[in-house]
mmCIF file of C-alpha atoms in Angstrom:
data_model
loop_
_atom_site.group_PDB
_atom_site.id
_atom_site.type_symbol
_atom_site.label_atom_id
_atom_site.label_comp_id
_atom_site.label_asym_id
_atom_site.label_seq_id
_atom_site.Cartn_x
_atom_site.Cartn_y
_atom_site.Cartn_z
ATOM 1 C CA GLY A 755 72.739 126.210 87.978
ATOM 2 C CA ALA A 756 71.948 125.475 91.373
ATOM 3 C CA GLY A 757 73.533 122.516 93.127
ATOM 4 C CA VAL A 758 72.189 119.751 95.632
ATOM 5 C CA SER A 759 70.663 121.858 98.994
ATOM 6 C CA GLN A 760 70.536 120.163 102.006
ATOM 7 C CA SER A 761 68.501 121.421 105.240
ATOM 8 C CA PRO A 762 68.993 122.158 108.320
ATOM 9 C CA SER A 763 72.611 122.191 108.149
ATOM 10 C CA ASN A 764 72.806 121.418 111.792
ATOM 11 C CA LYS A 765 70.395 119.004 113.773
ATOM 12 C CA VAL A 766 70.725 118.680 117.865
ATOM 13 C CA THR A 767 68.109 116.470 119.098
ATOM 14 C CA GLU A 768 67.654 114.411 122.192
ATOM 15 C CA LYS A 769 67.527 110.319 122.115
ATOM 16 C CA GLY A 770 63.905 109.582 121.434
ATOM 17 C CA LYS A 771 63.098 112.407 119.030
ATOM 18 C CA ASP A 772 62.071 112.062 115.387
ATOM 19 C CA VAL A 773 64.042 114.132 112.949
ATOM 20 C CA GLU A 774 63.936 115.198 109.464
ATOM 21 C CA LEU A 775 66.476 116.155 106.889
ATOM 22 C CA ARG A 776 65.536 117.657 103.772
ATOM 23 C CA CYS A 777 66.971 117.308 100.378
ATOM 24 C CA ASP A 778 66.448 119.008 97.496
ATOM 25 C CA PRO A 779 68.369 117.663 94.399
ATOM 26 C CA ILE A 780 69.292 119.319 91.425
ATOM 27 C CA SER A 781 66.584 120.060 88.752
ATOM 28 C CA GLY A 782 66.283 117.119 86.275
ATOM 29 C CA HIS A 783 68.203 114.744 87.868
ATOM 30 C CA THR A 784 66.291 111.214 88.568
ATOM 31 C CA ALA A 785 68.445 109.564 90.647
ATOM 32 C CA LEU A 786 68.732 110.362 94.343
ATOM 33 C CA TYR A 787 70.792 109.421 96.768
ATOM 34 C CA TRP A 788 71.077 109.197 100.760
ATOM 35 C CA TYR A 789 74.682 108.546 102.484
ATOM 36 C CA ARG A 790 76.054 108.756 105.998
ATOM 37 C CA GLN A 791 79.583 109.856 107.398
ATOM 38 C CA SER A 792 79.944 108.983 110.874
ATOM 39 C CA LEU A 793 83.312 109.889 112.579
ATOM 40 C CA GLY A 794 86.454 108.251 110.963
ATOM 41 C CA GLN A 795 84.029 106.461 108.496
ATOM 42 C CA GLY A 796 83.558 106.428 104.780
ATOM 43 C CA LEU A 797 80.317 106.954 103.356
ATOM 44 C CA GLU A 798 77.986 104.472 103.940
ATOM 45 C CA PHE A 799 75.153 104.282 101.414
ATOM 46 C CA LEU A 800 71.772 104.781 102.618
ATOM 47 C CA ILE A 801 68.950 105.136 99.882
ATOM 48 C CA TYR A 802 69.107 105.421 96.089
ATOM 49 C CA PHE A 803 65.745 106.778 94.220
ATOM 50 C CA GLN A 804 65.473 106.693 90.808
ATOM 51 C CA GLY A 805 63.015 108.400 88.963
ATOM 52 C CA ASN A 806 59.532 106.292 89.629
ATOM 53 C CA SER A 807 60.771 102.996 90.329
ATOM 54 C CA ALA A 808 60.245 101.073 94.041
ATOM 55 C CA PRO A 809 64.061 102.687 95.552
ATOM 56 C CA ASP A 810 66.541 100.936 96.411
ATOM 57 C CA LYS A 811 66.590 100.561 100.680
ATOM 58 C CA SER A 812 69.220 98.034 100.828
ATOM 59 C CA GLY A 813 71.265 100.576 102.851
ATOM 60 C CA LEU A 814 69.029 101.601 105.758
ATOM 61 C CA PRO A 815 70.715 100.689 109.499
ATOM 62 C CA SER A 816 67.172 99.763 110.734
ATOM 63 C CA ASP A 817 63.385 100.114 110.261
ATOM 64 C CA ARG A 818 64.070 103.692 112.768
ATOM 65 C CA PHE A 819 65.062 104.835 109.134
ATOM 66 C CA SER A 820 62.979 105.676 105.707
ATOM 67 C CA ALA A 821 63.008 108.043 103.267
ATOM 68 C CA GLU A 822 60.375 109.346 100.896
ATOM 69 C CA ARG A 823 61.237 111.599 97.010
ATOM 70 C CA THR A 824 57.838 113.511 96.679
ATOM 71 C CA GLY A 825 56.762 114.124 92.629
ATOM 72 C CA GLY A 826 60.247 112.597 91.872
ATOM 73 C CA SER A 827 62.163 116.098 93.203
ATOM 74 C CA VAL A 828 62.780 116.903 97.151
ATOM 75 C CA SER A 829 63.444 114.075 98.979
ATOM 76 C CA THR A 830 62.933 113.791 103.288
ATOM 77 C CA LEU A 831 65.162 111.310 104.804
ATOM 78 C CA THR A 832 63.524 110.644 108.508
ATOM 79 C CA ILE A 833 64.915 108.616 111.624
ATOM 80 C CA GLN A 834 62.572 107.826 114.614
ATOM 81 C CA ARG A 835 63.399 107.330 118.136
ATOM 82 C CA THR A 836 66.771 108.544 117.146
ATOM 83 C CA GLN A 837 69.837 107.074 118.992
ATOM 84 C CA GLN A 838 73.207 108.661 120.024
ATOM 85 C CA GLU A 839 74.961 106.260 117.363
ATOM 86 C CA ASP A 840 73.031 107.870 114.734
ATOM 87 C CA SER A 841 74.734 111.175 115.077
ATOM 88 C CA ALA A 842 76.852 111.748 111.858
ATOM 89 C CA VAL A 843 76.778 113.751 108.947
ATOM 90 C CA TYR A 844 73.906 112.584 106.464
ATOM 91 C CA LEU A 845 75.077 113.163 102.501
ATOM 92 C CA CYS A 846 72.477 113.754 99.632
ATOM 93 C CA ALA A 847 73.720 113.290 96.122
ATOM 94 C CA SER A 848 71.911 113.431 92.781
ATOM 95 C CA SER A 849 72.940 112.444 89.108
ATOM 96 C CA PRO A 850 71.759 112.617 86.002
ATOM 97 C CA TRP A 851 70.269 108.995 84.537
ATOM 98 C CA VAL A 852 74.386 108.041 84.500
ATOM 99 C CA LEU A 853 75.175 106.328 87.825
ATOM 100 C CA TYR A 854 78.918 107.478 88.373
ATOM 101 C CA GLU A 855 78.991 111.264 88.582
ATOM 102 C CA GLN A 856 77.123 112.207 91.585
ATOM 103 C CA TYR A 857 76.831 115.795 92.608
ATOM 104 C CA PHE A 858 76.611 115.894 96.481
ATOM 105 C CA GLY A 859 75.192 118.290 98.858
ATOM 106 C CA PRO A 860 76.733 119.678 101.522
ATOM 107 C CA GLY A 861 75.317 117.628 104.435
ATOM 108 C CA THR A 862 73.100 117.811 107.831
ATOM 109 C CA ARG A 863 75.226 117.413 110.676
ATOM 110 C CA LEU A 864 72.858 115.721 112.833
ATOM 111 C CA THR A 865 73.943 115.737 116.593
ATOM 112 C CA VAL A 866 71.813 113.364 118.992
ATOM 113 C CA THR A 867 72.187 113.840 122.373
ATOM 114 C CA ASP B 540 83.025 94.993 106.285
ATOM 115 C CA GLN B 541 84.619 97.722 104.222
ATOM 116 C CA GLN B 542 85.286 96.650 100.596
ATOM 117 C CA VAL B 543 87.255 100.021 99.616
ATOM 118 C CA LYS B 544 90.079 100.626 101.639
ATOM 119 C CA GLN B 545 92.178 104.098 102.488
ATOM 120 C CA ASN B 546 95.098 102.634 104.603
ATOM 121 C CA SER B 547 96.496 106.254 104.956
ATOM 122 C CA PRO B 548 94.477 108.779 106.937
ATOM 123 C CA SER B 549 96.418 111.439 106.231
ATOM 124 C CA LEU B 550 99.398 112.458 103.689
ATOM 125 C CA SER B 551 101.277 115.556 103.723
ATOM 126 C CA VAL B 552 103.177 116.727 101.222
ATOM 127 C CA GLN B 553 105.442 119.604 100.111
ATOM 128 C CA GLU B 554 103.733 122.381 97.367
ATOM 129 C CA GLY B 555 104.865 121.163 94.111
ATOM 130 C CA ARG B 556 105.859 117.736 94.465
ATOM 131 C CA ILE B 557 103.609 114.710 93.956
ATOM 132 C CA SER B 558 100.587 113.608 96.036
ATOM 133 C CA ILE B 559 100.241 109.442 96.109
ATOM 134 C CA LEU B 560 97.106 108.714 97.565
ATOM 135 C CA ASN B 561 96.248 104.748 97.487
ATOM 136 C CA CYS B 562 93.268 103.075 97.660
ATOM 137 C CA ASP B 563 92.239 98.841 97.623
ATOM 138 C CA TYR B 564 89.309 97.478 97.043
ATOM 139 C CA THR B 565 88.187 93.501 97.405
ATOM 140 C CA ASN B 566 85.395 93.089 95.410
ATOM 141 C CA SER B 567 86.906 91.749 91.949
ATOM 142 C CA MET B 568 83.050 92.722 90.924
ATOM 143 C CA PHE B 569 83.513 96.826 90.750
ATOM 144 C CA ASP B 570 84.856 97.701 87.061
ATOM 145 C CA TYR B 571 84.161 101.628 87.933
ATOM 146 C CA PHE B 572 86.442 103.878 90.103
ATOM 147 C CA LEU B 573 86.203 107.361 91.064
ATOM 148 C CA TRP B 574 87.968 109.693 93.285
ATOM 149 C CA TYR B 575 86.171 112.728 94.824
ATOM 150 C CA LYS B 576 87.575 115.698 96.929
ATOM 151 C CA LYS B 577 85.901 116.787 99.874
ATOM 152 C CA TYR B 578 86.487 120.479 101.768
ATOM 153 C CA PRO B 579 85.078 121.003 105.426
ATOM 154 C CA ALA B 580 81.462 121.685 105.632
ATOM 155 C CA GLU B 581 80.963 120.951 101.676
ATOM 156 C CA GLY B 582 79.877 117.743 99.993
ATOM 157 C CA PRO B 583 82.555 115.815 98.353
ATOM 158 C CA THR B 584 83.139 116.866 94.915
ATOM 159 C CA PHE B 585 83.766 114.053 91.641
ATOM 160 C CA LEU B 586 87.529 114.471 90.688
ATOM 161 C CA ILE B 587 88.224 112.127 88.199
ATOM 162 C CA SER B 588 87.306 108.477 86.806
ATOM 163 C CA ILE B 589 88.393 105.162 85.922
ATOM 164 C CA SER B 590 86.876 101.930 84.245
ATOM 165 C CA SER B 591 88.473 98.659 84.369
ATOM 166 C CA ILE B 592 88.907 98.409 80.944
ATOM 167 C CA LYS B 593 91.651 101.004 81.349
ATOM 168 C CA ASP B 594 94.845 101.242 83.503
ATOM 169 C CA LYS B 595 95.282 105.160 83.904
ATOM 170 C CA ASN B 596 93.316 108.176 83.357
ATOM 171 C CA GLU B 597 94.619 111.756 82.954
ATOM 172 C CA ASP B 598 93.156 115.242 83.853
ATOM 173 C CA GLY B 599 95.409 117.939 84.165
ATOM 174 C CA ARG B 600 97.520 117.691 87.204
ATOM 175 C CA PHE B 601 95.190 114.587 88.429
ATOM 176 C CA THR B 602 95.979 111.096 86.960
ATOM 177 C CA VAL B 603 94.487 107.922 88.618
ATOM 178 C CA PHE B 604 96.407 104.654 87.879
ATOM 179 C CA LEU B 605 94.437 101.275 88.010
ATOM 180 C CA ASN B 606 96.064 97.598 88.901
ATOM 181 C CA LYS B 607 93.559 95.182 88.559
ATOM 182 C CA SER B 608 95.037 92.153 89.588
ATOM 183 C CA ALA B 609 96.365 93.752 92.657
ATOM 184 C CA LYS B 610 92.819 95.347 92.886
ATOM 185 C CA HIS B 611 94.537 98.790 93.849
ATOM 186 C CA LEU B 612 94.559 101.941 92.795
ATOM 187 C CA SER B 613 95.700 105.686 92.917
ATOM 188 C CA LEU B 614 95.662 109.405 92.459
ATOM 189 C CA HIS B 615 98.494 111.114 91.645
ATOM 190 C CA ILE B 616 98.636 114.919 91.890
ATOM 191 C CA VAL B 617 101.095 116.859 90.230
ATOM 192 C CA PRO B 618 102.223 119.037 90.908
ATOM 193 C CA SER B 619 100.628 119.659 94.394
ATOM 194 C CA GLN B 620 98.638 123.070 95.087
ATOM 195 C CA PRO B 621 98.487 124.336 98.848
ATOM 196 C CA GLY B 622 94.648 124.383 97.386
ATOM 197 C CA ASP B 623 94.118 120.878 96.969
ATOM 198 C CA SER B 624 94.345 120.180 101.007
ATOM 199 C CA ALA B 625 91.279 118.567 101.212
ATOM 200 C CA VAL B 626 89.939 115.025 102.136
ATOM 201 C CA TYR B 627 89.816 112.544 99.168
ATOM 202 C CA PHE B 628 87.823 109.791 98.658
ATOM 203 C CA CYS B 629 87.889 106.596 96.891
ATOM 204 C CA ALA B 630 84.544 104.680 95.361
ATOM 205 C CA ALA B 631 83.934 101.847 93.418
ATOM 206 C CA SER B 632 80.929 100.190 91.942
ATOM 207 C CA ALA B 633 80.003 97.618 89.782
ATOM 208 C CA VAL B 634 77.569 98.016 86.691
ATOM 209 C CA GLY B 635 74.480 96.040 87.135
ATOM 210 C CA GLY B 636 75.218 95.747 90.510
ATOM 211 C CA ALA B 637 73.917 97.932 93.315
ATOM 212 C CA ASN B 638 72.833 101.480 92.759
ATOM 213 C CA ASN B 639 75.005 102.729 94.992
ATOM 214 C CA LEU B 640 79.047 103.713 95.333
ATOM 215 C CA PHE B 641 80.961 101.819 98.402
ATOM 216 C CA PHE B 642 83.747 104.607 99.577
ATOM 217 C CA GLY B 643 86.704 104.515 101.229
ATOM 218 C CA THR B 644 87.158 106.271 104.744
ATOM 219 C CA GLY B 645 89.138 108.726 103.043
ATOM 220 C CA THR B 646 92.614 110.702 102.771
ATOM 221 C CA ARG B 647 93.342 114.054 104.306
ATOM 222 C CA LEU B 648 96.006 115.643 102.191
ATOM 223 C CA THR B 649 97.085 118.402 102.990
ATOM 224 C CA VAL B 650 99.886 120.639 100.736
ATOM 225 C CA ILE B 651 102.382 122.741 102.734
ATOM 226 C CA PRO B 652 103.742 125.730 100.948
#
């Protein structure tokens, strides 16, 4: 079956603009995660959705970052007023109820100029 | 504060020899550990995991060793193959803790034919 998909694969934006990144998880997976990987860094947790529960937003670096998950499936990560330090690869992952085996999408490479 | 550390950014190994990738962690509450493999332009893929109740888990050519007292784990690949060339991430989590994985910064493995 289809894996996790993300769009766009690459996004170049000007500083100060808003961007939206999309994630389509594996069908039936109830948990969805957003991570980002900055140059030379490990994967940094951003936000976690599990079913209809309130999301765990503890990893969001600032209030410019927000995410939604509609209908328990597709998720959108929004970054408002982008800054150059937001440049990174943004990865989405989903998993069935079991937390640990997360399946990752290919990522969106965001470049803020 | 990096709770999971991979101190070797890169490793080169001759085909057929053993590859040993190391990972250290600081949080004694971590009780589940995973290794992910990442090829360029793809998301990480789950490779192997180990629970803190074990000190070794083996899956084909891949073996993960856990030393809880030293807060250290390692991934052994034997024999190494050119297709194993990728970036390997160590990750950790705590049951009942945060709903996310803490990742290391990765080690780039190059297997030389």
